[in-house]
XYZ file of C-alpha atoms in Angstrom:
535
model
C 28.025 2.979 -22.978
C 27.828 3.058 -26.827
C 28.244 -0.728 -26.966
C 25.396 -1.247 -24.477
C 23.170 1.122 -26.439
C 23.977 -0.640 -29.691
C 23.192 -3.981 -28.072
C 19.825 -2.672 -26.847
C 19.101 -0.961 -30.158
C 19.448 -4.294 -31.949
C 17.134 -5.991 -29.445
C 13.950 -3.903 -29.119
C 12.271 -6.694 -27.147
C 14.542 -6.190 -24.116
C 12.468 -3.479 -22.324
C 9.297 -5.498 -22.902
C 10.933 -8.577 -21.363
C 12.231 -6.564 -18.406
C 8.772 -5.049 -17.886
C 7.292 -8.552 -17.821
C 9.819 -9.583 -15.150
C 9.132 -6.526 -12.987
C 5.353 -6.695 -13.439
C 4.522 -9.245 -10.734
C 6.731 -7.696 -8.004
C 5.236 -4.317 -8.885
C 1.666 -5.545 -8.516
C 2.006 -8.081 -5.698
C 4.606 -6.713 -3.280
C 2.826 -5.605 -0.054
C -0.551 -6.135 -1.732
C -2.222 -7.114 1.544
C -0.391 -4.679 3.807
C -2.959 -1.880 4.114
C -6.371 -2.337 5.723
C -9.443 -2.316 3.498
C -10.523 1.208 2.542
C -13.332 2.953 0.684
C -15.664 0.483 -0.998
C -13.357 -2.487 -0.409
C -15.025 -3.539 2.874
C -18.420 -3.569 1.130
C -17.217 -5.944 -1.587
C -15.409 -8.151 0.924
C -18.198 -8.221 3.507
C -20.961 -8.982 0.995
C -18.891 -11.899 -0.333
C -18.089 -13.176 3.141
C -21.754 -13.043 4.170
C -22.716 -14.948 1.006
C -20.288 -17.634 2.101
C -21.650 -17.686 5.648
C -25.391 -17.703 4.989
C -25.075 -19.926 1.910
C -27.606 -18.141 -0.332
C -25.535 -17.061 -3.334
C -28.340 -15.140 -5.039
C -29.455 -12.778 -2.261
C -26.684 -10.473 -1.070
C -26.578 -8.966 2.412
C -24.458 -6.335 4.124
C -24.302 -6.607 7.918
C -27.256 -8.938 7.596
C -29.465 -6.497 5.674
C -30.417 -6.936 2.013
C -27.890 -5.369 -0.352
C -29.180 -4.366 -3.786
C -26.537 -1.940 -5.082
C -24.598 -4.442 -7.192
C -25.342 -7.845 -8.762
C -23.435 -10.740 -7.193
C -20.912 -11.921 -9.811
C -17.897 -10.203 -8.247
C -18.924 -11.616 -4.876
C -19.085 -15.109 -6.362
C -15.549 -14.653 -7.646
C -14.344 -13.572 -4.201
C -16.040 -16.535 -2.523
C -14.313 -18.835 -5.007
C -10.949 -17.289 -4.134
C -11.715 -17.592 -0.404
C -12.303 -21.304 -0.945
C -9.311 -21.749 -3.245
C -6.782 -20.146 -0.911
C -8.509 -20.981 2.374
C -8.020 -17.357 3.370
C -9.985 -14.110 3.661
C -6.910 -11.910 3.960
C -6.645 -8.529 2.241
C -4.376 -9.826 -0.528
C -7.008 -12.387 -1.575
C -9.682 -9.670 -1.751
C -7.412 -7.562 -3.964
C -6.285 -10.430 -6.177
C -9.188 -10.067 -8.692
C -7.978 -6.547 -9.472
C -4.447 -7.785 -10.154
C -5.714 -10.651 -12.318
C -8.024 -8.312 -14.231
C -5.163 -5.857 -14.750
C -2.959 -8.624 -16.145
C -5.873 -9.773 -18.301
C -6.378 -6.273 -19.664
C -2.681 -5.973 -20.455
C -2.721 -9.317 -22.287
C -5.920 -8.382 -24.161
C -4.562 -5.014 -25.260
C -1.341 -6.624 -26.410
C -3.232 -9.294 -28.366
C -5.707 -7.050 -30.156
C -3.430 -4.059 -30.767
C -0.460 -6.154 -31.914
C -2.664 -8.025 -34.410
C -3.642 -4.754 -36.078
C -0.771 -2.358 -35.384
C 2.305 -4.452 -34.604
C 3.825 -5.994 -31.482
C 5.661 -2.842 -30.338
C 2.449 -0.834 -30.177
C 0.734 -3.777 -28.501
C 3.359 -3.651 -25.748
C 3.006 0.126 -25.477
C -0.795 0.023 -25.208
C -0.679 -2.722 -22.557
C 1.926 -0.848 -20.507
C -0.032 2.394 -20.868
C -3.120 0.912 -19.236
C -1.229 -0.887 -16.472
C 1.089 2.014 -15.599
C -1.190 5.032 -15.974
C -0.966 7.096 -12.811
C -4.360 6.473 -11.245
C -4.222 2.753 -11.988
C -0.649 1.983 -10.999
C -0.425 4.040 -7.821
C -3.944 3.612 -6.449
C -6.572 1.346 -7.966
C -4.277 -1.566 -8.815
C -3.994 -2.473 -5.122
C -7.672 -2.091 -4.190
C -10.227 -4.902 -4.178
C -12.889 -3.248 -6.347
C -15.041 -4.254 -9.318
C -14.035 -1.610 -11.842
C -10.860 -3.088 -13.349
C -12.555 -6.435 -13.955
C -15.612 -4.669 -15.372
C -13.369 -2.650 -17.698
C -11.743 -5.878 -18.932
C -15.097 -7.536 -19.667
C -16.331 -4.371 -21.403
C -13.173 -4.087 -23.528
C -13.477 -7.733 -24.581
C -17.051 -6.950 -25.647
C -15.843 -4.014 -27.735
C -13.172 -6.138 -29.392
C -15.666 -8.954 -30.044
C -17.817 -6.468 -31.965
C -14.885 -5.260 -34.070
C -12.977 -8.498 -34.661
C -15.995 -10.674 -35.426
C -17.495 -7.898 -37.513
C -14.351 -7.669 -39.628
C -14.575 -11.423 -40.197
C -18.272 -11.076 -41.135
C -19.291 -13.540 -38.438
C -22.506 -11.758 -37.520
C -24.098 -14.443 -35.355
C -20.916 -14.835 -33.308
C -20.585 -11.037 -33.039
C -23.991 -10.584 -31.441
C -23.951 -13.737 -29.320
C -20.464 -13.204 -27.866
C -20.811 -9.452 -27.318
C -24.210 -9.798 -25.649
C -22.946 -12.672 -23.479
C -20.115 -10.393 -22.319
C -22.676 -7.630 -21.750
C -24.582 -10.002 -19.461
C -21.363 -10.695 -17.550
C -20.755 -6.941 -17.259
C -24.317 -6.426 -16.019
C -23.882 -9.104 -13.359
C -20.735 -7.307 -12.255
C -21.952 -3.707 -12.192
C -25.497 -3.338 -13.446
C -27.026 -1.071 -16.103
C -23.910 0.723 -17.500
C -22.967 -2.413 -19.467
C -26.176 -2.119 -21.514
C -25.258 1.455 -22.460
C -21.725 0.457 -23.466
C -23.004 -2.368 -25.678
C -25.526 -0.121 -27.411
C -22.906 2.541 -28.126
C -20.352 -0.024 -29.380
C -22.834 -1.542 -31.823
C -23.897 1.903 -33.032
C -20.288 2.970 -33.606
C -19.294 -0.200 -35.439
C -22.293 -0.426 -37.741
C -22.498 3.328 -38.194
C -18.851 4.321 -38.692
C -16.885 1.157 -39.545
C -19.124 -1.387 -41.249
C -21.666 1.188 -42.436
C -24.635 -1.216 -42.622
C -27.219 -0.198 -40.034
C -29.660 -2.862 -41.239
C -27.615 -5.576 -39.575
C -29.035 -4.275 -36.291
C -32.457 -5.441 -37.511
C -31.256 -8.943 -38.357
C -32.085 -12.284 -36.853
C -28.504 -12.526 -35.605
C -29.078 -9.422 -33.491
C -32.329 -10.885 -32.171
C -30.432 -14.033 -31.198
C -27.841 -11.967 -29.332
C -30.588 -10.142 -27.454
C -32.090 -13.523 -26.628
C -28.781 -14.626 -25.101
C -28.671 -11.461 -22.981
C -32.265 -11.845 -21.833
C -31.818 -15.550 -21.200
C -28.770 -15.070 -18.972
C -30.137 -12.114 -17.026
C -33.669 -13.480 -16.962
C -32.416 -16.776 -15.573
C -30.601 -14.996 -12.760
C -33.574 -12.788 -11.848
C -35.981 -15.736 -12.098
C -33.979 -17.559 -9.440
C -33.613 -14.400 -7.339
C -37.351 -13.713 -7.183
C -37.875 -17.071 -5.481
C -36.037 -15.638 -2.473
C -37.006 -11.950 -2.536
C -39.264 -9.626 -4.602
C -37.534 -7.977 -7.574
C -38.998 -4.483 -7.181
C -36.507 -3.152 -4.610
C -33.565 -4.775 -6.398
C -34.352 -3.348 -9.839
C -35.260 0.062 -8.419
C -31.918 0.231 -6.593
C -29.942 -0.774 -9.707
C -31.661 2.023 -11.636
C -31.044 4.493 -8.825
C -27.354 3.531 -8.675
C -27.008 4.439 -12.353
C -28.971 7.684 -12.035
C -26.990 8.916 -9.002
C -24.068 9.915 -11.216
C -26.099 11.888 -13.767
C -27.148 15.549 -13.901
C -30.607 14.528 -12.671
C -29.183 13.838 -9.205
C -26.926 16.926 -8.914
C -27.316 20.669 -8.618
C -26.805 22.712 -11.778
C -23.603 24.350 -10.483
C -22.073 20.926 -9.793
C -22.877 19.910 -13.354
C -21.290 23.066 -14.793
C -18.169 22.616 -12.665
C -17.847 19.007 -13.810
C -18.255 20.031 -17.464
C -15.413 22.514 -17.109
C -13.059 20.234 -15.164
C -13.586 16.887 -16.839
C -10.999 17.152 -19.682
C -8.223 18.264 -17.341
C -9.251 15.719 -14.738
C -9.133 12.919 -17.301
C -5.653 13.938 -18.415
C -4.361 14.281 -14.840
C -5.784 10.956 -13.644
C -3.972 8.914 -16.274
C -0.653 10.703 -16.629
C 1.831 10.387 -18.205
C 0.166 8.461 -21.030
C -2.626 10.962 -21.648
C 0.056 13.471 -22.660
C 0.494 11.383 -25.819
C -2.829 12.800 -27.025
C -0.802 15.896 -27.838
C 0.550 13.957 -30.812
C -2.855 14.159 -32.502
C -2.118 17.842 -33.073
C -0.972 17.307 -36.632
C -2.498 17.788 -40.069
C -4.140 14.756 -41.633
C -5.091 12.914 -38.473
C -8.609 12.370 -39.784
C -7.227 10.775 -42.916
C -5.132 8.418 -40.776
C -8.250 7.296 -38.910
C -10.178 6.807 -42.146
C -7.457 4.531 -43.500
C -7.216 2.429 -40.312
C -10.566 0.793 -39.359
C -9.201 -0.467 -36.026
C -7.974 2.982 -35.032
C -11.218 4.545 -36.265
C -13.301 2.156 -34.169
C -11.259 2.936 -31.042
C -11.270 6.682 -31.640
C -14.959 7.028 -32.495
C -16.005 4.712 -29.654
C -13.919 6.788 -27.238
C -15.559 9.972 -28.545
C -19.043 8.431 -28.339
C -18.626 7.117 -24.787
C -16.940 10.202 -23.345
C -20.188 12.234 -23.055
C -21.644 9.462 -20.865
C -19.068 10.435 -18.239
C -18.580 14.097 -19.155
C -22.282 14.790 -18.559
C -22.350 12.832 -15.266
C -21.147 14.970 -12.333
C -20.918 11.896 -10.094
C -18.241 10.269 -12.254
C -15.195 9.133 -10.285
C -11.816 8.166 -11.794
C -12.196 4.396 -11.719
C -15.341 4.579 -13.856
C -13.134 5.883 -16.681
C -11.184 2.619 -16.981
C -13.642 1.722 -19.742
C -12.336 4.659 -21.812
C -8.592 4.457 -21.300
C -7.817 1.352 -23.445
C -9.474 3.062 -26.415
C -7.663 6.314 -25.743
C -4.234 4.749 -25.267
C -4.536 2.624 -28.418
C -4.932 5.754 -30.540
C -2.399 7.809 -28.571
C 0.489 5.318 -28.760
C -0.099 4.864 -32.504
C 0.145 8.581 -33.248
C 3.208 8.944 -31.038
C 5.142 6.003 -32.449
C 4.049 6.208 -36.084
C 4.841 9.873 -36.550
C 7.775 10.318 -34.186
C 10.219 10.472 -37.106
C 8.534 13.650 -38.358
C 9.695 15.363 -35.120
C 6.880 17.871 -35.057
C 6.719 20.204 -32.084
C 4.254 18.056 -30.051
C 6.701 15.161 -30.095
C 9.670 17.355 -29.171
C 7.811 19.006 -26.295
C 6.440 15.691 -25.035
C 9.813 13.951 -25.112
C 11.471 16.830 -23.276
C 8.795 16.918 -20.561
C 8.902 13.152 -20.028
C 12.695 13.019 -19.972
C 12.908 15.850 -17.444
C 10.251 14.274 -15.206
C 11.976 10.878 -15.292
C 15.348 12.442 -14.436
C 13.896 14.389 -11.490
C 12.127 11.329 -10.083
C 15.322 9.271 -10.416
C 17.384 11.886 -8.589
C 14.768 12.345 -5.859
C 15.293 8.771 -4.658
C 18.769 9.718 -3.448
C 17.074 11.558 -0.559
C 14.948 8.586 0.558
C 17.297 7.389 3.374
C 16.969 10.829 4.997
C 13.162 10.899 4.980
C 12.011 9.867 8.504
C 9.075 7.709 7.358
C 11.335 5.815 4.926
C 14.483 5.697 7.042
C 12.893 3.258 9.494
C 12.152 0.728 6.745
C 14.490 -2.300 6.602
C 17.084 -2.176 3.830
C 16.431 1.476 3.071
C 19.927 2.103 1.682
C 20.142 -0.797 -0.762
C 16.502 -0.402 -1.811
C 16.888 3.297 -2.572
C 20.194 2.626 -4.384
C 18.543 -0.101 -6.488
C 15.679 2.262 -7.248
C 18.031 5.054 -8.345
C 19.983 2.713 -10.625
C 16.844 1.181 -12.192
C 15.082 4.487 -12.795
C 18.234 6.221 -14.016
C 18.915 3.355 -16.421
C 15.390 3.603 -17.848
C 15.780 7.377 -18.161
C 19.028 7.053 -20.110
C 17.520 4.416 -22.381
C 14.505 6.669 -22.953
C 16.800 9.479 -24.017
C 19.156 7.482 -26.256
C 16.795 4.882 -27.775
C 13.947 6.887 -29.330
C 12.470 3.929 -31.207
C 11.870 2.137 -27.871
C 10.798 5.094 -25.751
C 7.295 3.961 -24.872
C 8.490 0.571 -23.614
C 11.210 2.167 -21.488
C 8.683 4.623 -20.083
C 6.439 1.729 -19.048
C 9.381 -0.090 -17.444
C 10.366 3.106 -15.602
C 6.874 3.362 -14.100
C 6.824 -0.298 -13.035
C 10.192 0.163 -11.282
C 8.781 3.281 -9.603
C 5.867 1.182 -8.353
C 8.292 -1.319 -6.774
C 9.939 1.582 -4.920
C 6.463 2.812 -3.962
C 5.683 -0.623 -2.514
C 8.908 -0.581 -0.502
C 8.539 2.839 1.089
C 5.159 4.498 0.574
C 2.818 1.628 1.464
C 4.530 0.898 4.841
C 4.495 4.630 5.620
C 0.776 4.797 4.816
C 0.141 1.887 7.157
C 1.351 4.063 10.033
C -0.807 7.063 9.107
C -4.047 5.564 7.771
C -7.126 6.140 9.939
C -8.241 2.618 9.020
C -5.180 1.022 10.664
C -6.333 1.487 14.290
C -9.914 0.652 13.239
C -8.690 -2.678 11.855
C -6.703 -3.368 15.015
C -9.727 -2.618 17.199
C -12.048 -4.831 15.130
C -9.544 -7.696 15.200
C -9.317 -7.282 18.993
C -13.119 -7.484 19.252
C -13.064 -10.748 17.270
C -10.310 -12.131 19.495
C -12.327 -11.371 22.641
C -15.505 -12.878 21.188
C -13.765 -16.005 19.892
C -16.402 -18.085 18.128
C -19.319 -16.295 19.788
C -21.423 -13.948 17.639
C -21.087 -10.158 17.835
C -24.220 -8.128 17.090
C -25.064 -4.424 16.806
C -27.372 -3.228 19.566
C -30.471 -1.551 18.072
C -29.388 1.191 15.636
C -25.738 1.327 16.730
C -23.577 2.331 13.765
C -20.732 -0.010 12.859
C -18.681 0.769 9.747
C -18.355 -1.928 7.105
C -14.602 -2.247 7.589
C -14.971 -3.050 11.300
C -17.909 -5.353 10.524
C -15.779 -7.232 7.968
C -12.880 -7.874 10.352
C -15.244 -8.930 13.137
C -17.166 -11.261 10.808
C -13.930 -12.722 9.466
C -12.645 -13.376 12.985
C -15.797 -14.798 14.566
C -17.412 -16.526 11.595
C -20.730 -14.796 12.384
C -22.582 -12.022 10.559
C -22.824 -8.749 12.507
C -26.613 -8.515 12.572
C -28.525 -5.715 14.242
C -30.258 -6.857 17.441
C -33.543 -5.752 15.815
C -33.025 -8.091 12.848
C -35.798 -10.660 12.319
C -33.069 -13.349 12.268
C -32.436 -12.760 15.998
C -34.633 -13.260 19.078
C -36.089 -10.149 20.702
C -34.262 -10.707 24.007
C -30.447 -10.448 24.182
C -28.780 -13.793 23.553
C -26.810 -14.897 26.651
C -23.842 -16.215 24.662
C -23.605 -13.220 22.303
C -21.561 -10.037 22.480
C -23.049 -6.694 21.476
C -21.500 -3.516 20.082
C -23.317 -0.484 21.413
C -22.999 3.280 21.406
C -23.285 5.131 24.713
C -26.857 6.232 24.011
C -27.991 2.622 23.481
C -26.766 1.482 26.912
C -28.641 3.956 29.089
C -30.600 2.123 31.790
C -29.251 -1.333 30.879
C -27.226 -3.723 33.026
C -24.219 -5.138 31.211
C -20.611 -6.184 31.498
C -18.111 -4.325 29.295
C -15.221 -6.209 27.655
C -13.706 -3.594 25.341
C -14.126 -0.006 24.193
C -12.896 1.777 21.056
C -13.626 4.715 18.735
C -14.456 4.425 15.033
C -14.910 6.909 12.206
C -16.728 10.197 13.004
C -15.749 9.847 16.659
C -18.356 7.186 17.457
C -17.482 5.356 20.690
C -18.402 1.668 20.722
C -18.589 -0.662 23.712
C -18.296 -4.441 23.455
C -20.668 -5.781 26.100
C -22.643 -8.757 27.307
C -25.976 -8.288 29.032
C -26.807 -9.738 32.437
């Protein structure tokens, strides 16, 4: 054991290399196993309908105009559909994985340039392996991880180009990235850009007048040119009023203006603890800021100061918005983790009480998780999985090894913690995801929708009148038939039932009609749907 530890101690790059090797299995294994959930069917169905109707500027959802989000993420999905020739779940979730890898690479690049390669590795691992990201959002096909990456690149463009005194490039690049962020998610990107510029020129550079320069005007021109070009094309197909009003409403829905006062007060009280709990264990490193002289450290390090002040300036945007959900906070976590890993690593040798408490808590948690895997073969949901014995044994050995290295190699602790979490995610992929497949409500819904598509073949399936069909069922039916699930009242369809078409109808919509039933199933909220053809 001492010889192994000495070998590892002399090679601090080993845990980083091992983390890189485990990263892809952790993120890709069983990526497409679960059915689409939450907002995933919306993103997938909008993209699929863009592909089917061929108008890449006007988005639709079940054939009706969709204004909630600009189309850039949908364009990316359509490109992946074409590239892989597939509309499977793993393709829909691939942008999240790619964005997560991109964020890890970006954090490593920018942090290592300013603070050293070890802290670059730690910051990258912190973002990738924070609890909410690693064990939930990293395997969902949503916009937020990609939007966080684009936003972070905008922040770093402001700082890096500002430090090089390249003012024209600063404004042009950062506003171009703001336009990309807007086309992904709408108005929040404008707020983030404004705050980033205010923080840099107010607290780092200290020259507010640069915001009144021609370079800034040029950057604004780039933003307006990109967004104006998109909206100019869009208005040829549909009026802008509803689109812009919906984008504004989407941003206002999360604020205090759209919530009762008691909801706002509850959110104010819970937000700090929620933020810490969402992104454990890395948010515990903030405890290391409890030391004298931390302000002086930030004053002496412009990069740290920019990250810390920008984090503090952006936090009220979410703290004062009761509708904030965890994935919106991905914009904050790279800034937070950059500061947290620096204070942990830089001042560990002082061994103040925050470091001692933190190390003890992390070591105990890692040991308990490692030991808990011994019981996996006796858990009924896991015992039926193939290879349960060797997989659980491999998990115990990997996690126990990381735990021992964490305890005996203090200079490398953050890297070993990140590796531990990636190994835990592999075990999670082996046992938890297959178990969820058996218990998810969406699993039978997916099976029913796929059965509908199989019955219909290449014939269209429509919704009869105001029959409710969830977006997840609509996606699987559209994917299987190659036809959009329009409502029968849609102006795209004739008034009379089409003889070659199938219809999904609730009981109440079939009263007094003559039809032949081909299939029947129940969807969310107990709604019973009938697949019929009319005589």
